[in-house]
Amino acid sequence: MMRTRPLKVALLGCGVVGSEVARIMTTHADDLAARIGAPVELAGVAVRRPSRVREGIPAELVTTDATALVKRGDIDVVVEVIGGIEPARTLITTAFEHGASVVSANKALLAQDGAALHAAAEDNGKDLYYEAAVAGAIPLIRPLRESLAGDKVNRVLGIVNGTTNFILDKMDNTGAGYQEALDEATALGYAEADPTADVEGFDAAAKAAILAGIAFHTRVRLDDVYREGMTEVTAADFRSAKEMGCTIKLLAICERAADGGSVTARVHPAMIPLTHPLASVRGAYNAVFVESDAAGQLMFYGPGAGGSPTASAVLGDLVAVCRNRLNGATGPGESAYAALPVSPMGEVVTRYHISLDVADKPGVLAQVATVFAEHGVSIDTVRQQGKDGEASLVVVTHRASDASLTGTVEALRKLDTVRGVASIMRVEGE
């Protein structure tokens, strides 16, 4: 039997995502009620600019006093889509204290203060769900937290930012330079006026922290994630990648060490073989590749951003939280029992592609090979081209630690036959 008294929902933020959440709640009201077991009612919408016309939202529901809204005491679920650290953090904790569960899409806040928010939810016996914080519409948080709860996840490798994937895909397919591809992404609405959070990897790093924490049952904060942007990737890098049968993607990589005693989380551009499933992810789409002991290899793919896709994830969480409210229960909270240390980037082991500008004369290759050997870095392949006294030398290594590669490059720069290091890029996905 369906309960007639509605569950009341407060919406914090009514931008691209928030307005779509409100629209779906209205247009799909009957279906949502049937799935939940009770109707859901939009009880209030907190905004910064109340004068804006918001189609489908009654004016009497709109308020600029978000604090008063979450303190009402009759709110069952607060949906937070305003983003940023404050006032979102205070509003969420206040909501818990006044009896509401929370659905959030706030990756930055969760990556920075997820442990404190989970603790506040648990202290008050409420839910904190955040599927929409990572990879838009793609169901990823719940599979990691619930479907794979009985498995051991060893690696999460993914494209989790649509803007950067659009730019790199454009560079790959057209030969465009970074700025030209960024300009097109901006014109099409894929990139913000200030794209720093995307192209410098901050957005992906926040998502990596969340994914690593869930996958490895360990608290991983944003500060634990190594971050390197993609603004230095060039058309020449793509030409080199194609010669290796690769493309270039900005990847979020979360790994458990081979001995199981630590984890790493990092975001950086990397060459990835064209045979890997992630290489075929085009445009502004996202995809995440998960490797676990029992399930093996899994891939999650779909639109990673935008109003409708993100709202879909928010509504999925809303349904789950509302069901929990009706049953007097809560869903899974934070699982950080493993408490594994997060290793620094210097200990990460992978392959490298290094392009050097060198003098075109006998003995250069031998000098370079000696430097690699002295630092314990094994060379897989070498390619040399040159004329008129100048040459390029491309070295691809076997697996080596980041620290040993850094030492190698520092030593190479000291050789009088090495004019410069044109580029260094990691090779992943093998």
Tab-separated table of N, CA and C in Angstrom, residues 33-188:
chain	number	residue	atom	x	y	z
A	33	ALA	N	6.595	8.118	-7.354
A	33	ALA	CA	5.789	7.696	-6.206
A	33	ALA	C	5.601	6.181	-6.205
A	34	ALA	N	5.354	5.603	-7.383
A	34	ALA	CA	5.156	4.157	-7.473
A	34	ALA	C	6.427	3.406	-7.106
A	35	ARG	N	7.563	3.933	-7.518
A	35	ARG	CA	8.837	3.254	-7.247
A	35	ARG	C	9.253	3.385	-5.789
A	36	ILE	N	8.910	4.507	-5.191
A	36	ILE	CA	9.307	4.756	-3.800
A	36	ILE	C	8.326	4.133	-2.812
A	37	GLY	N	7.042	4.219	-3.143
A	37	GLY	CA	6.008	3.772	-2.214
A	37	GLY	C	5.343	4.923	-1.507
A	38	ALA	N	5.636	6.131	-1.938
A	38	ALA	CA	5.026	7.344	-1.390
A	38	ALA	C	5.308	8.482	-2.356
A	39	PRO	N	4.442	9.468	-2.423
A	39	PRO	CA	4.726	10.619	-3.279
A	39	PRO	C	5.874	11.447	-2.715
A	40	VAL	N	6.565	12.140	-3.609
A	40	VAL	CA	7.614	13.078	-3.181
A	40	VAL	C	7.180	14.482	-3.565
A	41	GLU	N	7.426	15.393	-2.669
A	41	GLU	CA	6.977	16.775	-2.851
A	41	GLU	C	8.164	17.720	-2.768
A	42	LEU	N	8.308	18.572	-3.763
A	42	LEU	CA	9.327	19.601	-3.723
A	42	LEU	C	8.864	20.687	-2.763
A	43	ALA	N	9.505	20.764	-1.601
A	43	ALA	CA	9.022	21.633	-0.532
A	43	ALA	C	9.697	22.990	-0.507
A	44	GLY	N	10.801	23.145	-1.202
A	44	GLY	CA	11.501	24.421	-1.214
A	44	GLY	C	12.724	24.353	-2.098
A	45	VAL	N	13.070	25.511	-2.683
A	45	VAL	CA	14.227	25.592	-3.583
A	45	VAL	C	15.051	26.809	-3.182
A	46	ALA	N	16.279	26.577	-2.728
A	46	ALA	CA	17.148	27.679	-2.315
A	46	ALA	C	17.999	28.127	-3.494
A	47	VAL	N	17.991	29.431	-3.769
A	47	VAL	CA	18.729	30.004	-4.896
A	47	VAL	C	19.414	31.290	-4.459
A	48	ARG	N	20.330	31.759	-5.292
A	48	ARG	CA	20.996	33.040	-5.020
A	48	ARG	C	20.256	34.206	-5.654
A	49	ARG	N	19.628	33.962	-6.810
A	49	ARG	CA	18.943	35.043	-7.525
A	49	ARG	C	17.462	34.689	-7.688
A	50	PRO	N	16.638	35.106	-6.738
A	50	PRO	CA	15.218	34.713	-6.767
A	50	PRO	C	14.426	35.357	-7.889
A	51	SER	N	14.940	36.419	-8.487
A	51	SER	CA	14.183	37.129	-9.517
A	51	SER	C	14.140	36.381	-10.848
A	52	ARG	N	15.035	35.434	-11.044
A	52	ARG	CA	15.049	34.671	-12.286
A	52	ARG	C	13.803	33.805	-12.408
A	53	VAL	N	13.261	33.741	-13.616
A	53	VAL	CA	12.093	32.900	-13.857
A	53	VAL	C	12.541	31.448	-13.975
A	54	ARG	N	11.935	30.584	-13.190
A	54	ARG	CA	12.269	29.153	-13.207
A	54	ARG	C	11.014	28.383	-13.593
A	55	GLU	N	10.983	27.971	-14.844
A	55	GLU	CA	9.796	27.332	-15.393
A	55	GLU	C	9.445	26.068	-14.610
A	56	GLY	N	8.182	25.958	-14.235
A	56	GLY	CA	7.691	24.770	-13.557
A	56	GLY	C	7.858	24.797	-12.049
A	57	ILE	N	8.539	25.824	-11.508
A	57	ILE	CA	8.740	25.906	-10.063
A	57	ILE	C	7.913	27.072	-9.519
A	58	PRO	N	6.935	26.797	-8.683
A	58	PRO	CA	6.117	27.880	-8.121
A	58	PRO	C	6.979	28.891	-7.375
A	59	ALA	N	6.679	30.155	-7.535
A	59	ALA	CA	7.478	31.217	-6.930
A	59	ALA	C	7.513	31.120	-5.416
A	60	GLU	N	6.435	30.601	-4.825
A	60	GLU	CA	6.388	30.535	-3.360
A	60	GLU	C	7.358	29.486	-2.787
A	61	LEU	N	7.877	28.607	-3.622
A	61	LEU	CA	8.846	27.609	-3.150
A	61	LEU	C	10.275	28.141	-3.143
A	62	VAL	N	10.499	29.250	-3.823
A	62	VAL	CA	11.852	29.776	-4.002
A	62	VAL	C	12.245	30.656	-2.826
A	63	THR	N	13.451	30.430	-2.319
A	63	THR	CA	13.955	31.212	-1.189
A	63	THR	C	15.452	31.444	-1.348
A	64	THR	N	15.917	32.505	-0.730
A	64	THR	CA	17.368	32.745	-0.678
A	64	THR	C	17.951	32.303	0.659
A	65	ASP	N	17.089	31.877	1.559
A	65	ASP	CA	17.542	31.469	2.897
A	65	ASP	C	17.669	29.946	2.964
A	66	ALA	N	18.794	29.435	2.462
A	66	ALA	CA	19.010	27.985	2.437
A	66	ALA	C	19.078	27.407	3.844
A	67	THR	N	19.647	28.156	4.764
A	67	THR	CA	19.769	27.659	6.144
A	67	THR	C	18.403	27.427	6.765
A	68	ALA	N	17.503	28.381	6.609
A	68	ALA	CA	16.154	28.225	7.149
A	68	ALA	C	15.442	27.041	6.510
A	69	LEU	N	15.695	26.828	5.231
A	69	LEU	CA	15.044	25.724	4.522
A	69	LEU	C	15.467	24.376	5.106
A	70	VAL	N	16.768	24.177	5.316
A	70	VAL	CA	17.225	22.880	5.822
A	70	VAL	C	16.933	22.709	7.317
A	71	LYS	N	16.620	23.808	8.004
A	71	LYS	CA	16.300	23.733	9.436
A	71	LYS	C	14.811	23.554	9.716
A	72	ARG	N	14.008	23.466	8.691
A	72	ARG	CA	12.554	23.438	8.897
A	72	ARG	C	12.089	22.291	9.784
A	73	GLY	N	12.768	21.160	9.702
A	73	GLY	CA	12.386	20.033	10.553
A	73	GLY	C	11.424	19.061	9.907
A	74	ASP	N	10.718	19.498	8.842
A	74	ASP	CA	9.790	18.593	8.153
A	74	ASP	C	10.358	18.101	6.826
A	75	ILE	N	11.607	18.445	6.542
A	75	ILE	CA	12.251	18.027	5.291
A	75	ILE	C	12.809	16.617	5.458
A	76	ASP	N	12.477	15.731	4.522
A	76	ASP	CA	12.968	14.347	4.569
A	76	ASP	C	14.316	14.198	3.868
A	77	VAL	N	14.467	14.866	2.726
A	77	VAL	CA	15.699	14.739	1.948
A	77	VAL	C	16.111	16.108	1.422
A	78	VAL	N	17.386	16.425	1.585
A	78	VAL	CA	17.966	17.636	1.000
A	78	VAL	C	18.824	17.222	-0.192
A	79	VAL	N	18.563	17.829	-1.327
A	79	VAL	CA	19.365	17.593	-2.530
A	79	VAL	C	20.271	18.794	-2.728
A	80	GLU	N	21.579	18.580	-2.606
A	80	GLU	CA	22.560	19.671	-2.690
A	80	GLU	C	23.273	19.636	-4.028
A	81	VAL	N	23.030	20.656	-4.860
A	81	VAL	CA	23.687	20.764	-6.165
A	81	VAL	C	24.237	22.174	-6.374
A	82	ILE	N	24.651	22.820	-5.267
A	82	ILE	CA	25.218	24.164	-5.407
A	82	ILE	C	26.724	24.115	-5.632
A	83	GLY	N	27.380	23.043	-5.200
A	83	GLY	CA	28.807	22.895	-5.416
A	83	GLY	C	29.634	23.732	-4.454
A	84	GLY	N	30.968	23.573	-4.555
A	84	GLY	CA	31.879	24.331	-3.705
A	84	GLY	C	31.936	23.775	-2.289
A	85	ILE	N	32.766	24.398	-1.474
A	85	ILE	CA	32.967	23.915	-0.108
A	85	ILE	C	31.973	24.546	0.859
A	86	GLU	N	31.942	25.840	0.919
A	86	GLU	CA	30.970	26.547	1.746
A	86	GLU	C	30.102	27.436	0.851
A	87	PRO	N	28.813	27.531	1.172
A	87	PRO	CA	28.117	27.063	2.381
A	87	PRO	C	27.635	25.616	2.318
A	88	ALA	N	28.011	24.871	1.267
A	88	ALA	CA	27.483	23.520	1.097
A	88	ALA	C	27.767	22.634	2.307
A	89	ARG	N	29.008	22.690	2.817
A	89	ARG	CA	29.369	21.834	3.951
A	89	ARG	C	28.483	22.114	5.168
A	90	THR	N	28.317	23.373	5.517
A	90	THR	CA	27.500	23.727	6.679
A	90	THR	C	26.039	23.368	6.459
A	91	LEU	N	25.545	23.584	5.262
A	91	LEU	CA	24.147	23.262	4.973
A	91	LEU	C	23.891	21.760	5.069
A	92	ILE	N	24.824	20.956	4.598
A	92	ILE	CA	24.647	19.496	4.655
A	92	ILE	C	24.645	19.008	6.102
A	93	THR	N	25.602	19.465	6.891
A	93	THR	CA	25.649	19.025	8.292
A	93	THR	C	24.428	19.534	9.057
A	94	THR	N	23.976	20.736	8.735
A	94	THR	CA	22.759	21.262	9.373
A	94	THR	C	21.551	20.417	9.001
A	95	ALA	N	21.492	19.985	7.753
A	95	ALA	CA	20.383	19.134	7.320
A	95	ALA	C	20.342	17.838	8.124
A	96	PHE	N	21.507	17.207	8.310
A	96	PHE	CA	21.558	15.987	9.124
A	96	PHE	C	21.030	16.246	10.539
A	97	GLU	N	21.485	17.354	11.123
A	97	GLU	CA	21.118	17.672	12.502
A	97	GLU	C	19.626	17.936	12.658
A	98	HIS	N	18.971	18.315	11.549
A	98	HIS	CA	17.538	18.629	11.626
A	98	HIS	C	16.683	17.547	10.968
A	99	GLY	N	17.255	16.349	10.843
A	99	GLY	CA	16.439	15.195	10.489
A	99	GLY	C	16.372	14.803	9.036
A	100	ALA	N	17.138	15.441	8.174
A	100	ALA	CA	17.062	15.128	6.747
A	100	ALA	C	18.253	14.286	6.302
A	101	SER	N	18.019	13.388	5.366
A	101	SER	CA	19.100	12.722	4.655
A	101	SER	C	19.528	13.627	3.501
A	102	VAL	N	20.676	13.327	2.896
A	102	VAL	CA	21.242	14.228	1.883
A	102	VAL	C	21.654	13.453	0.642
A	103	VAL	N	21.314	14.022	-0.508
A	103	VAL	CA	21.819	13.571	-1.808
A	103	VAL	C	22.646	14.718	-2.369
A	104	SER	N	23.897	14.449	-2.740
A	104	SER	CA	24.793	15.515	-3.180
A	104	SER	C	25.485	15.144	-4.483
A	105	ALA	N	25.821	16.171	-5.260
A	105	ALA	CA	26.631	15.986	-6.467
A	105	ALA	C	27.970	16.702	-6.315
A	106	ASN	N	28.349	17.007	-5.064
A	106	ASN	CA	29.463	17.910	-4.787
A	106	ASN	C	30.788	17.160	-4.636
A	107	LYS	N	31.459	16.908	-5.757
A	107	LYS	CA	32.697	16.123	-5.738
A	107	LYS	C	33.807	16.808	-4.962
A	108	ALA	N	33.929	18.126	-5.085
A	108	ALA	CA	35.012	18.838	-4.405
A	108	ALA	C	34.875	18.705	-2.887
A	109	LEU	N	33.675	18.889	-2.383
A	109	LEU	CA	33.439	18.794	-0.942
A	109	LEU	C	33.640	17.366	-0.444
A	110	LEU	N	33.141	16.392	-1.170
A	110	LEU	CA	33.276	14.994	-0.756
A	110	LEU	C	34.731	14.547	-0.769
A	111	ALA	N	35.501	15.033	-1.760
A	111	ALA	CA	36.915	14.663	-1.825
A	111	ALA	C	37.702	15.289	-0.683
A	112	GLN	N	37.294	16.466	-0.242
A	112	GLN	CA	38.014	17.160	0.822
A	112	GLN	C	37.544	16.752	2.207
A	113	ASP	N	36.230	16.606	2.389
A	113	ASP	CA	35.682	16.385	3.734
A	113	ASP	C	34.710	15.218	3.800
A	114	GLY	N	34.885	14.246	2.931
A	114	GLY	CA	33.962	13.119	2.906
A	114	GLY	C	33.859	12.396	4.232
A	115	ALA	N	34.989	12.197	4.920
A	115	ALA	CA	34.979	11.472	6.194
A	115	ALA	C	34.121	12.192	7.227
A	116	ALA	N	34.269	13.518	7.320
A	116	ALA	CA	33.489	14.290	8.292
A	116	ALA	C	31.999	14.269	7.949
A	117	LEU	N	31.674	14.324	6.661
A	117	LEU	CA	30.271	14.296	6.263
A	117	LEU	C	29.652	12.932	6.555
A	118	HIS	N	30.390	11.868	6.278
A	118	HIS	CA	29.885	10.530	6.593
A	118	HIS	C	29.671	10.379	8.099
A	119	ALA	N	30.596	10.920	8.884
A	119	ALA	CA	30.468	10.835	10.340
A	119	ALA	C	29.234	11.585	10.816
A	120	ALA	N	28.977	12.758	10.233
A	120	ALA	CA	27.796	13.534	10.614
A	120	ALA	C	26.516	12.793	10.250
A	121	ALA	N	26.518	12.150	9.085
A	121	ALA	CA	25.346	11.378	8.677
A	121	ALA	C	25.104	10.216	9.642
A	122	GLU	N	26.173	9.504	9.988
A	122	GLU	CA	26.046	8.361	10.895
A	122	GLU	C	25.608	8.797	12.285
A	123	ASP	N	26.170	9.902	12.781
A	123	ASP	CA	25.808	10.384	14.113
A	123	ASP	C	24.321	10.702	14.214
A	124	ASN	N	23.742	11.118	13.096
A	124	ASN	CA	22.334	11.507	13.112
A	124	ASN	C	21.415	10.440	12.509
A	125	GLY	N	22.000	9.288	12.161
A	125	GLY	CA	21.187	8.199	11.622
A	125	GLY	C	20.561	8.513	10.285
A	126	LYS	N	21.315	9.199	9.425
A	126	LYS	CA	20.788	9.615	8.135
A	126	LYS	C	21.676	9.118	6.994
A	127	ASP	N	21.160	9.225	5.765
A	127	ASP	CA	21.884	8.788	4.575
A	127	ASP	C	22.665	9.935	3.936
A	128	LEU	N	23.814	9.582	3.338
A	128	LEU	CA	24.554	10.496	2.466
A	128	LEU	C	24.844	9.735	1.181
A	129	TYR	N	24.173	10.119	0.106
A	129	TYR	CA	24.367	9.471	-1.200
A	129	TYR	C	24.940	10.497	-2.179
A	130	TYR	N	25.779	10.034	-3.116
A	130	TYR	CA	26.447	10.997	-4.011
A	130	TYR	C	26.873	10.360	-5.336
A	131	GLU	N	25.984	9.574	-5.918
A	131	GLU	CA	26.279	8.965	-7.222
A	131	GLU	C	26.630	10.007	-8.268
A	132	ALA	N	25.978	11.146	-8.231
A	132	ALA	CA	26.172	12.166	-9.253
A	132	ALA	C	27.508	12.899	-9.132
A	133	ALA	N	28.256	12.653	-8.057
A	133	ALA	CA	29.529	13.362	-7.873
A	133	ALA	C	30.624	12.863	-8.796
A	134	VAL	N	30.465	11.659	-9.343
A	134	VAL	CA	31.498	11.077	-10.207
A	134	VAL	C	30.852	10.532	-11.475
A	135	ALA	N	31.301	11.024	-12.629
A	135	ALA	CA	30.931	10.455	-13.935
A	135	ALA	C	29.455	10.597	-14.284
A	136	GLY	N	28.830	11.675	-13.839
A	136	GLY	CA	27.495	12.018	-14.307
A	136	GLY	C	26.481	10.903	-14.173
A	137	ALA	N	25.899	10.490	-15.294
A	137	ALA	CA	24.820	9.509	-15.284
A	137	ALA	C	25.310	8.083	-15.094
A	138	ILE	N	26.620	7.849	-15.208
A	138	ILE	CA	27.127	6.475	-15.174
A	138	ILE	C	26.974	5.894	-13.772
A	139	PRO	N	26.268	4.788	-13.611
A	139	PRO	CA	26.207	4.140	-12.292
A	139	PRO	C	27.585	3.578	-11.938
A	140	LEU	N	28.228	4.169	-10.960
A	140	LEU	CA	29.588	3.774	-10.625
A	140	LEU	C	29.802	3.664	-9.119
A	141	ILE	N	29.338	4.673	-8.371
A	141	ILE	CA	29.487	4.645	-6.917
A	141	ILE	C	28.758	3.440	-6.330
A	142	ARG	N	27.502	3.250	-6.719
A	142	ARG	CA	26.729	2.153	-6.136
A	142	ARG	C	27.296	0.780	-6.515
A	143	PRO	N	27.695	0.527	-7.763
A	143	PRO	CA	28.339	-0.763	-8.062
A	143	PRO	C	29.599	-1.009	-7.239
A	144	LEU	N	30.423	0.026	-7.067
A	144	LEU	CA	31.636	-0.152	-6.271
A	144	LEU	C	31.304	-0.386	-4.795
A	145	ARG	N	30.325	0.354	-4.288
A	145	ARG	CA	30.010	0.313	-2.869
A	145	ARG	C	29.134	-0.877	-2.494
A	146	GLU	N	28.314	-1.357	-3.441
A	146	GLU	CA	27.358	-2.411	-3.118
A	146	GLU	C	27.557	-3.671	-3.955
A	147	SER	N	27.532	-3.540	-5.287
A	147	SER	CA	27.622	-4.728	-6.139
A	147	SER	C	28.945	-5.454	-5.987
A	148	LEU	N	30.031	-4.706	-5.764
A	148	LEU	CA	31.355	-5.309	-5.616
A	148	LEU	C	31.799	-5.369	-4.158
A	149	ALA	N	30.852	-5.244	-3.238
A	149	ALA	CA	31.193	-5.223	-1.811
A	149	ALA	C	31.841	-6.527	-1.354
A	150	GLY	N	31.556	-7.630	-2.028
A	150	GLY	CA	32.147	-8.899	-1.645
A	150	GLY	C	33.399	-9.255	-2.411
A	151	ASP	N	33.853	-8.345	-3.272
A	151	ASP	CA	35.011	-8.595	-4.131
A	151	ASP	C	36.178	-7.728	-3.670
A	152	LYS	N	37.330	-7.945	-4.259
A	152	LYS	CA	38.512	-7.134	-3.977
A	152	LYS	C	38.878	-6.355	-5.228
A	153	VAL	N	38.681	-5.049	-5.212
A	153	VAL	CA	39.010	-4.197	-6.350
A	153	VAL	C	40.500	-3.857	-6.299
A	154	ASN	N	41.170	-4.057	-7.409
A	154	ASN	CA	42.607	-3.804	-7.478
A	154	ASN	C	42.964	-2.542	-8.245
A	155	ARG	N	42.109	-2.175	-9.188
A	155	ARG	CA	42.456	-1.004	-10.010
A	155	ARG	C	41.195	-0.360	-10.561
A	156	VAL	N	41.194	0.963	-10.575
A	156	VAL	CA	40.149	1.738	-11.227
A	156	VAL	C	40.861	2.711	-12.160
A	157	LEU	N	40.571	2.601	-13.445
A	157	LEU	CA	41.251	3.392	-14.472
A	157	LEU	C	40.187	4.046	-15.325
A	158	GLY	N	40.167	5.378	-15.389
A	158	GLY	CA	39.058	5.959	-16.113
A	158	GLY	C	39.248	7.345	-16.672
A	159	ILE	N	38.361	7.666	-17.589
A	159	ILE	CA	38.201	9.012	-18.139
A	159	ILE	C	36.994	9.594	-17.422
A	160	VAL	N	37.213	10.556	-16.545
A	160	VAL	CA	36.124	11.047	-15.695
A	160	VAL	C	35.850	12.533	-15.886
A	161	ASN	N	36.369	13.098	-16.966
A	161	ASN	CA	36.095	14.503	-17.257
A	161	ASN	C	35.803	14.648	-18.744
A	162	GLY	N	34.573	15.029	-19.071
A	162	GLY	CA	34.165	15.116	-20.461
A	162	GLY	C	34.847	16.227	-21.233
A	163	THR	N	35.112	17.356	-20.587
A	163	THR	CA	35.758	18.475	-21.269
A	163	THR	C	37.126	18.088	-21.796
A	164	THR	N	37.947	17.488	-20.937
A	164	THR	CA	39.297	17.127	-21.368
A	164	THR	C	39.267	16.031	-22.418
A	165	ASN	N	38.325	15.109	-22.301
A	165	ASN	CA	38.269	14.054	-23.314
A	165	ASN	C	37.859	14.614	-24.664
A	166	PHE	N	36.948	15.595	-24.664
A	166	PHE	CA	36.566	16.237	-25.922
A	166	PHE	C	37.770	16.905	-26.569
A	167	ILE	N	38.540	17.643	-25.766
A	167	ILE	CA	39.703	18.367	-26.298
A	167	ILE	C	40.746	17.399	-26.857
A	168	LEU	N	41.074	16.367	-26.089
A	168	LEU	CA	42.092	15.415	-26.538
A	168	LEU	C	41.610	14.611	-27.744
A	169	ASP	N	40.338	14.287	-27.777
A	169	ASP	CA	39.781	13.563	-28.919
A	169	ASP	C	39.856	14.420	-30.178
A	170	LYS	N	39.580	15.706	-30.034
A	170	LYS	CA	39.663	16.625	-31.171
A	170	LYS	C	41.114	16.742	-31.672
A	171	MET	N	42.061	16.843	-30.753
A	171	MET	CA	43.470	16.902	-31.132
A	171	MET	C	43.889	15.622	-31.851
A	172	ASP	N	43.400	14.499	-31.386
A	172	ASP	CA	43.760	13.210	-31.973
A	172	ASP	C	43.214	13.061	-33.382
A	173	ASN	N	41.950	13.428	-33.563
A	173	ASN	CA	41.278	13.164	-34.837
A	173	ASN	C	41.539	14.213	-35.915
A	174	THR	N	41.876	15.438	-35.514
A	174	THR	CA	42.036	16.508	-36.501
A	174	THR	C	43.452	17.051	-36.604
A	175	GLY	N	44.310	16.711	-35.642
A	175	GLY	CA	45.652	17.273	-35.638
A	175	GLY	C	45.708	18.676	-35.068
A	176	ALA	N	44.591	19.128	-34.470
A	176	ALA	CA	44.541	20.473	-33.903
A	176	ALA	C	45.468	20.595	-32.704
A	177	GLY	N	45.912	21.818	-32.435
A	177	GLY	CA	46.682	22.091	-31.236
A	177	GLY	C	45.766	22.230	-30.040
A	178	TYR	N	46.352	22.291	-28.854
A	178	TYR	CA	45.561	22.354	-27.623
A	178	TYR	C	44.628	23.558	-27.608
A	179	GLN	N	45.148	24.755	-27.903
A	179	GLN	CA	44.336	25.961	-27.802
A	179	GLN	C	43.181	25.941	-28.787
A	180	GLU	N	43.451	25.469	-29.986
A	180	GLU	CA	42.396	25.400	-31.000
A	180	GLU	C	41.278	24.455	-30.551
A	181	ALA	N	41.663	23.309	-29.997
A	181	ALA	CA	40.659	22.352	-29.526
A	181	ALA	C	39.892	22.901	-28.327
A	182	LEU	N	40.587	23.607	-27.430
A	182	LEU	CA	39.924	24.221	-26.282
A	182	LEU	C	38.924	25.280	-26.742
A	183	ASP	N	39.298	26.084	-27.717
A	183	ASP	CA	38.391	27.119	-28.221
A	183	ASP	C	37.104	26.494	-28.757
A	184	GLU	N	37.233	25.376	-29.463
A	184	GLU	CA	36.042	24.722	-29.995
A	184	GLU	C	35.191	24.150	-28.859
A	185	ALA	N	35.838	23.574	-27.853
A	185	ALA	CA	35.103	23.039	-26.711
A	185	ALA	C	34.335	24.141	-25.997
A	186	THR	N	34.942	25.318	-25.896
A	186	THR	CA	34.279	26.459	-25.250
A	186	THR	C	33.088	26.928	-26.074
A	187	ALA	N	33.282	27.019	-27.391
A	187	ALA	CA	32.210	27.474	-28.271
A	187	ALA	C	31.009	26.539	-28.237
A	188	LEU	N	31.267	25.245	-28.061
A	188	LEU	CA	30.195	24.259	-28.046
A	188	LEU	C	29.588	24.065	-26.660
